[in-house]
mmCIF file of C-alpha atoms and ligand atoms in Angstrom:
data_model
loop_
_atom_site.group_PDB
_atom_site.id
_atom_site.type_symbol
_atom_site.label_atom_id
_atom_site.label_comp_id
_atom_site.label_asym_id
_atom_site.label_seq_id
_atom_site.Cartn_x
_atom_site.Cartn_y
_atom_site.Cartn_z
ATOM 1 C CA MET A 18 -51.053 43.294 75.382
ATOM 2 C CA SER A 19 -52.682 41.414 72.547
ATOM 3 C CA ASP A 20 -54.648 42.680 69.227
ATOM 4 C CA ASP A 21 -57.514 40.227 67.930
ATOM 5 C CA ARG A 22 -57.603 42.371 64.339
ATOM 6 C CA ALA A 23 -56.626 40.386 61.207
ATOM 7 C CA ILE A 24 -52.813 40.626 59.753
ATOM 8 C CA GLY A 25 -53.310 42.569 55.971
ATOM 9 C CA VAL A 26 -50.824 40.659 53.576
ATOM 10 C CA PHE A 27 -50.049 41.973 49.537
ATOM 11 C CA ASP A 28 -49.069 41.100 46.587
ATOM 12 C CA SER A 29 -49.369 41.127 43.125
ATOM 13 C CA GLY A 30 -51.059 37.324 42.697
ATOM 14 C CA LEU A 31 -51.391 34.922 43.400
ATOM 15 C CA GLY A 32 -48.296 33.744 44.332
ATOM 16 C CA GLY A 33 -48.209 35.787 47.604
ATOM 17 C CA LEU A 34 -50.034 32.977 48.989
ATOM 18 C CA THR A 35 -47.172 30.692 49.875
ATOM 19 C CA VAL A 36 -46.851 33.585 52.569
ATOM 20 C CA VAL A 37 -50.468 32.946 53.562
ATOM 21 C CA ARG A 38 -49.449 29.286 54.100
ATOM 22 C CA ALA A 39 -45.945 29.686 55.983
ATOM 23 C CA LEU A 40 -48.141 32.606 58.416
ATOM 24 C CA ARG A 41 -51.430 29.834 58.999
ATOM 25 C CA GLU A 42 -48.813 26.938 59.884
ATOM 26 C CA ARG A 43 -46.564 29.386 62.368
ATOM 27 C CA LEU A 44 -49.468 31.841 63.254
ATOM 28 C CA PRO A 45 -52.891 29.452 63.045
ATOM 29 C CA ALA A 46 -54.929 31.429 65.349
ATOM 30 C CA GLU A 47 -54.555 34.952 63.746
ATOM 31 C CA ASP A 48 -57.264 35.802 61.560
ATOM 32 C CA ILE A 49 -56.061 37.088 57.646
ATOM 33 C CA VAL A 50 -56.597 38.907 54.776
ATOM 34 C CA TYR A 51 -54.832 38.486 51.691
ATOM 35 C CA LEU A 52 -55.002 41.059 48.798
ATOM 36 C CA GLY A 53 -53.603 39.519 45.349
ATOM 37 C CA ASP A 54 -53.714 42.015 43.122
ATOM 38 C CA THR A 55 -54.290 40.469 40.280
ATOM 39 C CA ALA A 56 -55.559 43.101 37.596
ATOM 40 C CA ARG A 57 -51.513 44.115 37.589
ATOM 41 C CA VAL A 58 -49.439 41.408 37.682
ATOM 42 C CA PRO A 59 -47.129 40.808 37.495
ATOM 43 C CA TYR A 60 -45.064 43.584 39.140
ATOM 44 C CA GLY A 61 -41.354 42.066 38.846
ATOM 45 C CA THR A 62 -41.100 43.522 35.000
ATOM 46 C CA LYS A 63 -42.260 46.716 35.900
ATOM 47 C CA GLY A 64 -40.301 49.831 36.916
ATOM 48 C CA ALA A 65 -39.947 51.111 40.419
ATOM 49 C CA ALA A 66 -42.146 54.384 40.299
ATOM 50 C CA THR A 67 -45.531 51.919 38.979
ATOM 51 C CA VAL A 68 -44.855 48.966 41.964
ATOM 52 C CA ILE A 69 -44.770 51.622 44.339
ATOM 53 C CA ARG A 70 -47.893 53.066 42.959
ATOM 54 C CA TYR A 71 -49.567 49.833 43.486
ATOM 55 C CA ALA A 72 -48.220 49.495 46.381
ATOM 56 C CA ILE A 73 -49.502 52.135 47.907
ATOM 57 C CA GLY A 74 -52.993 51.403 46.800
ATOM 58 C CA CYS A 75 -52.568 47.325 47.535
ATOM 59 C CA ALA A 76 -51.903 48.743 51.299
ATOM 60 C CA SER A 77 -54.051 51.518 51.084
ATOM 61 C CA HIS A 78 -57.278 48.696 50.960
ATOM 62 C CA LEU A 79 -56.037 47.015 53.551
ATOM 63 C CA VAL A 80 -55.312 49.375 55.787
ATOM 64 C CA ARG A 81 -59.380 50.780 55.194
ATOM 65 C CA ARG A 82 -60.108 47.074 56.281
ATOM 66 C CA GLY A 83 -58.721 47.348 59.847
ATOM 67 C CA VAL A 84 -55.468 45.055 59.681
ATOM 68 C CA LYS A 85 -53.455 45.542 62.968
ATOM 69 C CA ALA A 86 -50.138 44.697 60.400
ATOM 70 C CA ILE A 87 -49.436 44.437 56.834
ATOM 71 C CA VAL A 88 -46.651 42.038 55.445
ATOM 72 C CA ILE A 89 -46.333 42.447 52.281
ATOM 73 C CA ALA A 90 -45.483 38.657 50.514
ATOM 74 C CA CYS A 91 -44.331 40.224 47.481
ATOM 75 C CA ASN A 92 -40.081 40.519 47.074
ATOM 76 C CA THR A 93 -40.659 42.990 43.703
ATOM 77 C CA VAL A 94 -43.119 45.485 46.174
ATOM 78 C CA SER A 95 -40.646 44.546 49.503
ATOM 79 C CA ALA A 96 -37.542 45.261 47.617
ATOM 80 C CA VAL A 97 -38.259 49.270 46.451
ATOM 81 C CA ALA A 98 -41.733 50.149 48.412
ATOM 82 C CA PRO A 99 -41.103 49.915 52.120
ATOM 83 C CA GLU A 100 -39.895 52.845 53.388
ATOM 84 C CA ARG A 101 -42.912 54.845 51.451
ATOM 85 C CA LEU A 102 -45.184 52.264 52.651
ATOM 86 C CA ARG A 103 -44.493 53.191 56.328
ATOM 87 C CA VAL A 104 -44.249 56.861 55.854
ATOM 88 C CA GLU A 105 -47.707 56.330 54.131
ATOM 89 C CA PHE A 106 -49.523 53.626 56.801
ATOM 90 C CA ASP A 107 -48.934 54.395 60.398
ATOM 91 C CA ILE A 108 -49.566 49.984 61.184
ATOM 92 C CA PRO A 109 -46.134 48.108 61.186
ATOM 93 C CA ILE A 110 -44.724 46.816 58.033
ATOM 94 C CA LEU A 111 -43.316 43.952 57.304
ATOM 95 C CA GLY A 112 -41.094 43.067 54.127
ATOM 96 C CA VAL A 113 -39.702 39.336 52.982
ATOM 97 C CA ILE A 114 -36.402 40.495 52.017
ATOM 98 C CA GLU A 115 -34.844 41.441 55.280
ATOM 99 C CA PRO A 116 -36.057 37.925 56.713
ATOM 100 C CA GLY A 117 -35.080 36.006 53.512
ATOM 101 C CA ALA A 118 -31.270 37.431 53.428
ATOM 102 C CA GLU A 119 -30.903 37.084 57.861
ATOM 103 C CA ALA A 120 -31.408 32.958 56.869
ATOM 104 C CA ALA A 121 -29.645 32.885 54.430
ATOM 105 C CA VAL A 122 -26.428 34.377 55.912
ATOM 106 C CA ALA A 123 -27.087 32.011 58.875
ATOM 107 C CA ALA A 124 -27.153 29.237 56.121
ATOM 108 C CA THR A 125 -24.122 29.580 54.306
ATOM 109 C CA ARG A 126 -20.304 28.545 55.142
ATOM 110 C CA LEU A 127 -18.954 29.834 52.091
ATOM 111 C CA GLY A 128 -19.968 33.052 52.009
ATOM 112 C CA LYS A 129 -21.777 33.182 48.781
ATOM 113 C CA ILE A 130 -25.198 33.645 48.576
ATOM 114 C CA GLY A 131 -27.085 33.317 45.428
ATOM 115 C CA VAL A 132 -30.425 34.727 44.679
ATOM 116 C CA LEU A 133 -33.586 34.072 42.308
ATOM 117 C CA ALA A 134 -35.441 36.720 41.857
ATOM 118 C CA THR A 135 -37.773 38.679 39.535
ATOM 119 C CA ALA A 136 -35.377 41.782 37.561
ATOM 120 C CA GLY A 137 -37.092 44.247 39.536
ATOM 121 C CA THR A 138 -36.403 42.364 42.778
ATOM 122 C CA ILE A 139 -32.340 42.334 41.113
ATOM 123 C CA ALA A 140 -32.405 46.042 40.085
ATOM 124 C CA SER A 141 -33.136 47.081 43.196
ATOM 125 C CA GLY A 142 -30.103 45.769 44.592
ATOM 126 C CA ALA A 143 -32.274 45.393 48.151
ATOM 127 C CA TYR A 144 -30.602 41.363 47.938
ATOM 128 C CA PRO A 145 -27.492 42.412 48.259
ATOM 129 C CA ARG A 146 -27.473 45.504 50.405
ATOM 130 C CA ALA A 147 -29.567 42.977 52.793
ATOM 131 C CA VAL A 148 -27.188 40.914 53.215
ATOM 132 C CA ALA A 149 -24.443 43.287 53.588
ATOM 133 C CA ALA A 150 -26.010 45.246 56.841
ATOM 134 C CA LEU A 151 -25.990 41.436 58.566
ATOM 135 C CA SER A 152 -22.296 40.707 57.019
ATOM 136 C CA THR A 153 -19.573 42.167 55.430
ATOM 137 C CA ARG A 154 -18.167 38.523 54.449
ATOM 138 C CA VAL A 155 -20.626 37.303 52.846
ATOM 139 C CA GLU A 156 -21.175 38.071 48.807
ATOM 140 C CA THR A 157 -24.539 38.420 46.988
ATOM 141 C CA ILE A 158 -24.946 36.654 43.500
ATOM 142 C CA GLY A 159 -27.667 37.522 41.985
ATOM 143 C CA GLN A 160 -29.618 35.929 39.056
ATOM 144 C CA ALA A 161 -33.504 37.472 37.536
ATOM 145 C CA ALA A 162 -35.561 33.913 36.977
ATOM 146 C CA PRO A 163 -38.292 35.620 35.215
ATOM 147 C CA LEU A 164 -39.741 32.481 33.250
ATOM 148 C CA LEU A 165 -40.550 31.066 36.821
ATOM 149 C CA VAL A 166 -43.445 32.946 37.605
ATOM 150 C CA PRO A 167 -45.503 31.897 34.382
ATOM 151 C CA LEU A 168 -43.960 28.727 34.812
ATOM 152 C CA ALA A 169 -45.352 28.792 38.280
ATOM 153 C CA GLU A 170 -49.416 30.465 37.455
ATOM 154 C CA GLU A 171 -49.572 27.661 34.520
ATOM 155 C CA GLY A 172 -49.151 24.764 37.260
ATOM 156 C CA TRP A 173 -45.801 23.500 35.010
ATOM 157 C CA ILE A 174 -44.153 23.044 38.373
ATOM 158 C CA ASP A 175 -42.246 20.210 37.215
ATOM 159 C CA GLY A 176 -41.670 18.319 34.180
ATOM 160 C CA GLU A 177 -38.458 18.880 31.542
ATOM 161 C CA VAL A 178 -39.520 22.793 30.829
ATOM 162 C CA PRO A 179 -39.135 24.417 34.064
ATOM 163 C CA ARG A 180 -36.136 21.712 34.577
ATOM 164 C CA LEU A 181 -34.284 23.287 32.159
ATOM 165 C CA ALA A 182 -35.503 27.306 33.007
ATOM 166 C CA ALA A 183 -34.445 26.382 36.416
ATOM 167 C CA ARG A 184 -30.650 24.997 34.788
ATOM 168 C CA ARG A 185 -30.092 27.980 32.991
ATOM 169 C CA TYR A 186 -30.875 30.654 35.755
ATOM 170 C CA LEU A 187 -28.649 28.219 38.599
ATOM 171 C CA GLN A 188 -25.806 27.844 36.666
ATOM 172 C CA PRO A 189 -24.375 31.350 37.541
ATOM 173 C CA LEU A 190 -24.924 30.873 40.598
ATOM 174 C CA ALA A 191 -22.739 27.730 40.517
ATOM 175 C CA ASP A 192 -20.292 29.259 38.547
ATOM 176 C CA ALA A 193 -19.476 31.719 41.194
ATOM 177 C CA GLY A 194 -19.435 28.668 44.272
ATOM 178 C CA ALA A 195 -23.285 29.735 45.632
ATOM 179 C CA ASP A 196 -23.425 27.211 48.816
ATOM 180 C CA VAL A 197 -27.257 28.746 49.349
ATOM 181 C CA VAL A 198 -29.792 29.574 46.519
ATOM 182 C CA VAL A 199 -32.607 32.448 48.028
ATOM 183 C CA LEU A 200 -35.658 31.671 46.099
ATOM 184 C CA GLY A 201 -36.289 35.315 46.636
ATOM 185 C CA CYS A 202 -39.591 35.867 44.659
ATOM 186 C CA THR A 203 -43.136 34.389 45.483
ATOM 187 C CA HIS A 204 -43.951 32.001 42.958
ATOM 188 C CA TYR A 205 -40.589 29.957 43.238
ATOM 189 C CA PRO A 206 -41.721 28.206 46.555
ATOM 190 C CA LEU A 207 -44.434 25.922 44.255
ATOM 191 C CA LEU A 208 -41.560 25.026 41.827
ATOM 192 C CA ARG A 209 -39.750 23.985 45.522
ATOM 193 C CA LEU A 210 -38.582 20.432 45.011
ATOM 194 C CA LEU A 211 -37.680 20.726 41.574
ATOM 195 C CA LEU A 212 -34.940 23.685 42.465
ATOM 196 C CA GLU A 213 -33.961 22.461 45.485
ATOM 197 C CA GLU A 214 -32.947 19.234 42.536
ATOM 198 C CA GLU A 215 -30.938 20.961 40.737
ATOM 199 C CA THR A 216 -29.652 23.309 42.911
ATOM 200 C CA ALA A 217 -27.992 19.619 44.841
ATOM 201 C CA ALA A 218 -26.703 18.686 40.735
ATOM 202 C CA LEU A 219 -25.183 22.026 40.096
ATOM 203 C CA LEU A 220 -23.954 23.820 43.386
ATOM 204 C CA GLY A 221 -23.477 20.382 45.299
ATOM 205 C CA PRO A 222 -25.853 17.968 47.754
ATOM 206 C CA ALA A 223 -24.500 20.775 50.692
ATOM 207 C CA ALA A 224 -26.241 23.499 48.547
ATOM 208 C CA ARG A 225 -29.360 25.189 50.354
ATOM 209 C CA VAL A 226 -32.639 26.198 49.572
ATOM 210 C CA ILE A 227 -33.656 29.343 51.425
ATOM 211 C CA ASP A 228 -37.361 30.016 51.431
ATOM 212 C CA THR A 229 -37.919 33.702 52.095
ATOM 213 C CA ALA A 230 -42.089 32.268 53.066
ATOM 214 C CA HIS A 231 -40.847 31.049 55.917
ATOM 215 C CA ALA A 232 -38.486 33.351 57.592
ATOM 216 C CA ALA A 233 -41.062 36.360 57.245
ATOM 217 C CA ALA A 234 -43.185 34.002 58.638
ATOM 218 C CA GLU A 235 -41.170 33.718 61.615
ATOM 219 C CA ALA A 236 -39.595 37.162 61.674
ATOM 220 C CA THR A 237 -44.218 38.336 61.170
ATOM 221 C CA ALA A 238 -44.424 35.784 64.304
ATOM 222 C CA VAL A 239 -40.906 37.319 67.115
ATOM 223 C CA PHE A 240 -42.770 41.315 65.009
ATOM 224 C CA LEU A 241 -46.148 40.036 66.818
ATOM 225 C CA ALA A 242 -45.236 38.491 70.458
ATOM 226 C CA THR A 243 -42.467 41.198 71.044
ATOM 227 C CA ARG A 244 -44.903 44.406 70.026
ATOM 228 C CA GLY A 245 -47.952 43.003 72.227
ATOM 229 C CA LEU A 246 -49.518 42.268 68.376
ATOM 230 C CA ALA A 247 -50.200 39.151 68.810
ATOM 231 C CA ARG A 248 -53.745 37.697 69.200
ATOM 232 C CA ALA A 249 -55.383 36.660 72.827
ATOM 233 C CA PRO A 250 -54.621 33.088 73.897
ATOM 234 C CA ALA A 251 -58.143 31.215 74.052
ATOM 235 C CA ALA A 252 -59.363 31.575 78.405
ATOM 236 C CA ASN A 253 -58.527 28.774 80.386
ATOM 237 C CA GLY A 254 -55.546 27.633 78.648
ATOM 238 C CA ALA A 255 -58.142 25.910 75.734
ATOM 239 C CA PRO A 256 -56.684 25.786 72.463
ATOM 240 C CA SER A 257 -57.279 28.758 70.182
ATOM 241 C CA PRO A 258 -59.754 28.472 67.261
ATOM 242 C CA ARG A 259 -58.211 28.520 64.099
ATOM 243 C CA GLY A 260 -58.082 32.108 62.378
ATOM 244 C CA GLY A 261 -59.763 33.341 59.682
ATOM 245 C CA LEU A 262 -58.994 33.886 56.088
ATOM 246 C CA SER A 263 -60.455 36.476 53.601
ATOM 247 C CA LEU A 264 -58.718 36.539 50.485
ATOM 248 C CA LEU A 265 -59.751 39.518 48.425
ATOM 249 C CA VAL A 266 -58.631 40.017 44.279
ATOM 250 C CA THR A 267 -58.938 43.017 41.859
ATOM 251 C CA ASP A 268 -60.003 40.860 38.898
ATOM 252 C CA ARG A 269 -60.169 36.849 38.179
ATOM 253 C CA PRO A 270 -61.900 35.853 41.449
ATOM 254 C CA ASN A 271 -63.154 32.797 40.283
ATOM 255 C CA ALA A 272 -59.947 31.502 38.597
ATOM 256 C CA PHE A 273 -57.838 32.636 41.643
ATOM 257 C CA GLY A 274 -60.408 30.927 43.977
ATOM 258 C CA GLU A 275 -59.627 27.061 42.163
ATOM 259 C CA ILE A 276 -56.192 27.647 42.360
ATOM 260 C CA ALA A 277 -56.132 28.893 46.052
ATOM 261 C CA TYR A 278 -58.444 26.074 46.879
ATOM 262 C CA ARG A 279 -55.576 23.988 45.341
ATOM 263 C CA PHE A 280 -53.171 25.831 47.612
ATOM 264 C CA LEU A 281 -54.760 26.070 50.918
ATOM 265 C CA GLY A 282 -57.018 23.382 51.018
ATOM 266 C CA GLY A 283 -60.468 23.828 52.691
ATOM 267 C CA ASP A 284 -58.924 27.742 54.246
ATOM 268 C CA ALA A 285 -59.866 29.166 50.830
ATOM 269 C CA ASP A 286 -63.945 29.490 50.680
ATOM 270 C CA GLN A 287 -64.428 32.502 49.297
ATOM 271 C CA VAL A 288 -62.888 35.281 47.500
ATOM 272 C CA GLU A 289 -63.941 38.549 46.936
ATOM 273 C CA LEU A 290 -63.730 41.388 44.170
ATOM 274 C CA VAL A 291 -62.372 44.435 45.006
ATOM 275 C CA ASP A 292 -61.677 47.780 43.313
ATOM 276 C CA LEU A 293 -58.230 49.587 44.517
HETATM 277 N N1 DGL B 372 -45.221 38.869 43.554
HETATM 278 C C1 DGL B 372 -44.050 38.395 42.704
HETATM 279 C C2 DGL B 372 -42.351 38.454 43.666
HETATM 280 O O1 DGL B 372 -42.415 38.085 44.298
HETATM 281 C C3 DGL B 372 -43.316 37.938 41.785
HETATM 282 C C4 DGL B 372 -44.577 37.775 40.507
HETATM 283 C C5 DGL B 372 -44.884 39.178 39.977
HETATM 284 O O2 DGL B 372 -43.826 39.178 39.199
HETATM 285 O O3 DGL B 372 -45.873 39.858 39.937
HETATM 286 O O4 DGL B 372 -40.927 39.407 43.543
#
């Protein structure tokens, strides 16, 4: 069994491209339709009811485009909305929290996982719940790191300003004895290098940084394969053609296109403006 329809991916804005990049590395033959809700970003500072309402708008649009499954790239949406989206829509809805939690539980040796995420994700308790469902022996320490989102948006991914912010956010995780740091927000992998350096400096050189984008891409690949939803392989064992990528945004397509091009290289051609 196979399914050649596209995978739908959405985020509050630009950050979800980290998930698109990981998906395209792991599932190069799949078509992807990406929707960034740039008109309403950020979601991480908003209440759960508002985020759920926005998420229903994004998912409805992707469903109308005929996608076979939806990957919620946004951690804040993944923290509060998957159950509601599964009630509203009749296609598989995959989030980033469970795969991230699974990778973190597998990585910790001391049984203490630190999570950096938006205020909304931390307030939801979604990461501690996901970790507790996997292991009752592992403790989760959450730390909201709101300033890292605008820093990533501005392209301030190195230098003293993001470094100081990263130190402030990582210190409580170091004080709690965590040996794993989950980057529980779409934007944080853009600052990965710096966050890895500061994690090593503050939590010790053996501490691990977990990128939920890669964990989610792996979980999506396994899900599609086991459900018979992966794209059909090319005939006669020939290499599959590379899947297409459609980029949709709700505001400022040109600005998005420039950053997407920088981020995804030649994969980002045109950006379509849509109204939800
Ligand atoms: N996409 C959000 C997340 O992963 C970060 C940006 C925002 O606050 O909207 O939590």
